[in-house]
Coordinates of C-alpha atoms in Angstrom, one line a residue:
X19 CA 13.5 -37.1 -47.8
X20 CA 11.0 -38.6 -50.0
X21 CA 7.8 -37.1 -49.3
X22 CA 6.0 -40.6 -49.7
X23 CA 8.6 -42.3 -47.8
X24 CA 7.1 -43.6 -44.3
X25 CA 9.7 -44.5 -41.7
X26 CA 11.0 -48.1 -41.4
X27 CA 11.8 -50.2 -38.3
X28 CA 11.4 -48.0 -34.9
X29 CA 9.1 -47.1 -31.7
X30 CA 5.8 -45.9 -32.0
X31 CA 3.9 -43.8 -29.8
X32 CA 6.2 -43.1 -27.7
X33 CA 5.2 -40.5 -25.6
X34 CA 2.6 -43.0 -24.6
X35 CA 5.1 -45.4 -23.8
X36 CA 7.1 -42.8 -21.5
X37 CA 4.0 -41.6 -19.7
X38 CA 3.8 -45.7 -18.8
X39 CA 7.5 -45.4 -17.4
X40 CA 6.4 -42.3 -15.4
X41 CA 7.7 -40.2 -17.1
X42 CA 6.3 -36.9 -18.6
X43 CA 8.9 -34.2 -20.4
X44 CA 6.9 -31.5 -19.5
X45 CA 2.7 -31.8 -19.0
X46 CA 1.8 -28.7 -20.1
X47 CA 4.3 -28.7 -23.4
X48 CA 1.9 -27.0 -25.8
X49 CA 2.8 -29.8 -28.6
X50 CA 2.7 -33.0 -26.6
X51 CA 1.6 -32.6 -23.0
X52 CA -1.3 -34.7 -22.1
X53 CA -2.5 -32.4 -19.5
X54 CA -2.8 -29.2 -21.6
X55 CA -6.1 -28.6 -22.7
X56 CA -5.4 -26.0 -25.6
X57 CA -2.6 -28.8 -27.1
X58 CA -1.9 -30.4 -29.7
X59 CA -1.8 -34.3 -27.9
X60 CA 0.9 -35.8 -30.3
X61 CA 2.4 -38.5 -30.4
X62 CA 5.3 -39.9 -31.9
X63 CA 6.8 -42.7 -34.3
X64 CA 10.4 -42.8 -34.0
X65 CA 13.3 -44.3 -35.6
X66 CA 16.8 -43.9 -36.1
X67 CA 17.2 -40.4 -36.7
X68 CA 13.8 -40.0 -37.7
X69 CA 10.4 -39.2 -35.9
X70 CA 6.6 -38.9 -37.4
X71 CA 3.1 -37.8 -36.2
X72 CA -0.3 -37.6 -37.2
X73 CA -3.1 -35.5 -36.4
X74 CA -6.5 -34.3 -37.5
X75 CA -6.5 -29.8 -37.6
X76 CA -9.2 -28.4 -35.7
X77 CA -10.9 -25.3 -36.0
X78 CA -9.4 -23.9 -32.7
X79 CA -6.2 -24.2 -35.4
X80 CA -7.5 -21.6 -37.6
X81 CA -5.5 -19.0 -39.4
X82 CA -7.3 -17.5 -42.0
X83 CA -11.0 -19.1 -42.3
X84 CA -10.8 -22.8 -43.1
X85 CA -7.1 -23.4 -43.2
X86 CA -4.3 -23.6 -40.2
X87 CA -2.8 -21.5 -38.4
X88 CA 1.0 -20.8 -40.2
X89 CA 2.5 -20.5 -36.4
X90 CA 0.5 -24.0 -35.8
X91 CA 1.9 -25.4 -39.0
X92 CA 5.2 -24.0 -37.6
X93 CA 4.9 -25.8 -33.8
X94 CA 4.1 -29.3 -35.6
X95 CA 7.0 -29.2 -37.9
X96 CA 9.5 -27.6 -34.8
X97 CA 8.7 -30.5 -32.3
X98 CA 8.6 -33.3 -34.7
X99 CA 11.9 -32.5 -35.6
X100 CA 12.8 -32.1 -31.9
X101 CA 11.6 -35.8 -31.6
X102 CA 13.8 -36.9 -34.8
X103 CA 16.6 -36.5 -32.3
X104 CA 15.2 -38.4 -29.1
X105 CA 16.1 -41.9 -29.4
X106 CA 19.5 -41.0 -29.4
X107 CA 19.4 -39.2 -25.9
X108 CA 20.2 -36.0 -27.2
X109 CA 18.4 -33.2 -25.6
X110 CA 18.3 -30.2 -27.8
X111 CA 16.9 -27.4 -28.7
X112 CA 16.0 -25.2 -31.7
X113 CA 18.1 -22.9 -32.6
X114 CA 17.2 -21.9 -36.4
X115 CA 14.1 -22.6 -38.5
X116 CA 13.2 -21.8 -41.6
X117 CA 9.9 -22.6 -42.9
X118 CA 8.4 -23.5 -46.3
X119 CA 4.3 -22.8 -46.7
X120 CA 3.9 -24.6 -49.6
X121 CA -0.1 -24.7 -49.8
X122 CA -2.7 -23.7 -47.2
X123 CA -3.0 -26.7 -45.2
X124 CA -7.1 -27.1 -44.8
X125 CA -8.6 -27.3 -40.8
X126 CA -10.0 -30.9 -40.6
X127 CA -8.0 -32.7 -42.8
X128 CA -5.4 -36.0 -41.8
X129 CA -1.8 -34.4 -42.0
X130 CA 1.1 -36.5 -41.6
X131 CA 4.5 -34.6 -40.4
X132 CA 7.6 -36.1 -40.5
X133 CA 11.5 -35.3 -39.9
X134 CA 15.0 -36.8 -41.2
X135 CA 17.8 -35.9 -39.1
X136 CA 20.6 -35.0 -42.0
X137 CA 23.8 -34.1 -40.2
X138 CA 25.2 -34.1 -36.9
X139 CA 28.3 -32.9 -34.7
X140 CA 29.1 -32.9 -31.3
X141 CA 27.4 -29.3 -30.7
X142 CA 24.4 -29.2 -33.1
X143 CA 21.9 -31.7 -35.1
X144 CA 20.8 -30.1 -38.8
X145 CA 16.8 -31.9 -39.8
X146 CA 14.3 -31.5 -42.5
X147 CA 10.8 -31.7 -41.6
X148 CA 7.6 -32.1 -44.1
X149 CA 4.0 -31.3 -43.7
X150 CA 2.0 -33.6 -45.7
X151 CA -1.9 -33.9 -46.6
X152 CA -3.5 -37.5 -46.7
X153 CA -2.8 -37.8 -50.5
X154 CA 1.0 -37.3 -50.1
X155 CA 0.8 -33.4 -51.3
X156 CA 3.3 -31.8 -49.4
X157 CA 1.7 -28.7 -47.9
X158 CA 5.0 -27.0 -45.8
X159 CA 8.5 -27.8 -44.9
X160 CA 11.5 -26.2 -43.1
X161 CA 14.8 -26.6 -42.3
X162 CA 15.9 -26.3 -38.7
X163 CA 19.3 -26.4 -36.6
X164 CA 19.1 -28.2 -33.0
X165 CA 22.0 -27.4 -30.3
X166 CA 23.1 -29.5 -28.4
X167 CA 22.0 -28.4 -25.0
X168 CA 25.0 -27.3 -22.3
X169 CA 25.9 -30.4 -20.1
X170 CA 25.0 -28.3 -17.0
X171 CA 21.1 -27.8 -18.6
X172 CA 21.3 -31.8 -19.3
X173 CA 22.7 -32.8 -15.4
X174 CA 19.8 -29.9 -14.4
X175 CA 16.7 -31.9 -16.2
X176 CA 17.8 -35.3 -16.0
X177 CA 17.6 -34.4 -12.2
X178 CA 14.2 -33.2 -12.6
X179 CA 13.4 -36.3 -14.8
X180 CA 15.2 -38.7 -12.4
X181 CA 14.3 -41.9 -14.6
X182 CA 15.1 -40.5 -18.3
X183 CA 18.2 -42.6 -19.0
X184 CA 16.2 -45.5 -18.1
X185 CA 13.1 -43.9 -20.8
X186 CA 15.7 -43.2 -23.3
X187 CA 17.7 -46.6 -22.8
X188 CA 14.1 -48.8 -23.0
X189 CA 12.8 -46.5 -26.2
X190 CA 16.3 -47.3 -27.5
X191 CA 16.1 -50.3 -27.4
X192 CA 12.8 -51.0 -28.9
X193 CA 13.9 -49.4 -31.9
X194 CA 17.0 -51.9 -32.2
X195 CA 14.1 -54.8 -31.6
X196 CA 11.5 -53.7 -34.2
X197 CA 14.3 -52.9 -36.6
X198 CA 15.6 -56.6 -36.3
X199 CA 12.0 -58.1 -36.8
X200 CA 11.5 -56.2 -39.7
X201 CA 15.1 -57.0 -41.2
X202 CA 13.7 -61.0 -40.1
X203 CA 11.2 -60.5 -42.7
X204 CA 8.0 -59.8 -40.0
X205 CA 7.7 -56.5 -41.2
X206 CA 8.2 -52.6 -40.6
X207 CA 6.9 -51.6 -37.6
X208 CA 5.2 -48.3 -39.5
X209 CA 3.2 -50.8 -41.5
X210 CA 1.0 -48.0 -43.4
X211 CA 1.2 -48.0 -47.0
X212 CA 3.4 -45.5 -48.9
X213 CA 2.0 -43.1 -51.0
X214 CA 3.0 -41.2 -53.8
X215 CA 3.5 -37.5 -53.9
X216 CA 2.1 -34.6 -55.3
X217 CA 3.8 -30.9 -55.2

């Protein structure tokens, strides 16, 4: 992956747009639940094998005295790789990741994560994630291995999320839309400008 390289065509915010289907993975998910107070809130650019997020650090997120956490540096790289895979309706979880700090990544600063899905089976989905500061320095990245979760574990949560084919059918779907416009020539729907990169 290109560190300055943004994302083109896909869904944005789509957490946001699920919550307006009604439907909410988990509330209290430490990453993107709305209704945990000690979260992280994010939210979520997705394309085709690809997902992004941004956030400003706070000091709650403090490792060592003016920089992050490495275990929160560690959470937004895991679940925006998680998201990487959600367009396609695959519901997997983590089973290996291995994690670059690169540079302490300073508490109050914009930080841009994103993750490029780079091989997948049947049984597991390999992604690279990236940790970047606002100038395009990238500041951590890991490797990680997703499993494919059992088709029992899938029948039990889509029961307990009733409506998620529909969710993953409609965010589907808008990816295929915005990726169209922008090959129409109206533009990528992540419409921030690239930056360069610094390591």
């Amino acid at each position: 992956m290109d560190h300055g390289e943004r994302p083109q065509g896909g869904a944005r915010h789509v957490v946001a747009r699920l919550s307006e289907l009604g439907i909410d993975f988990d509330h209290w998910c430490f990453a993107c639940g709305r209704a945990n107070p000690y979260g992280l809130h994010l939210d979520f650019d997705v394309a085709r094998g690809r997902a992004e997020t941004t956030l400003v650090s706070r000091r709650e997120h403090t490792g060592y005295d003016g920089f992050v956490h490495g275990g929160i540096v560690t959470a937004l790289l895991d679940e925006t790789m998680g998201w990487a895979i959600f367009h396609q309706g695959i519901w997997g979880v983590t089973a290996r990741l291995a994690v670059s700090f690169r540079r302490p990544v300073p508490v109050g600063e914009p930080l841009t994560v994103r993750a490029e899905v780079k091989k997948e089976t049947r049984r597991a989905v390999d992604i690279h994630g990236e940790l970047l500061d606002s100038a395009g320095t990238l500041l951590a990245d890991a490797d990680g291995t997703f499993v494919v979760m059992p088709e029992q574990r899938r029948r039990e949560l889509e029961r307990r999320y009733s409506r998620i084919d529909e969710a993953f059918t409609k965010v589907r779907e808008a990816v295929a839309q915005e990726e169209k416009q922008r090959d129409q020539g109206e533009g990528p729907l992540f419409s921030r400008a690239e930056r360069g990169v610094r390591t």
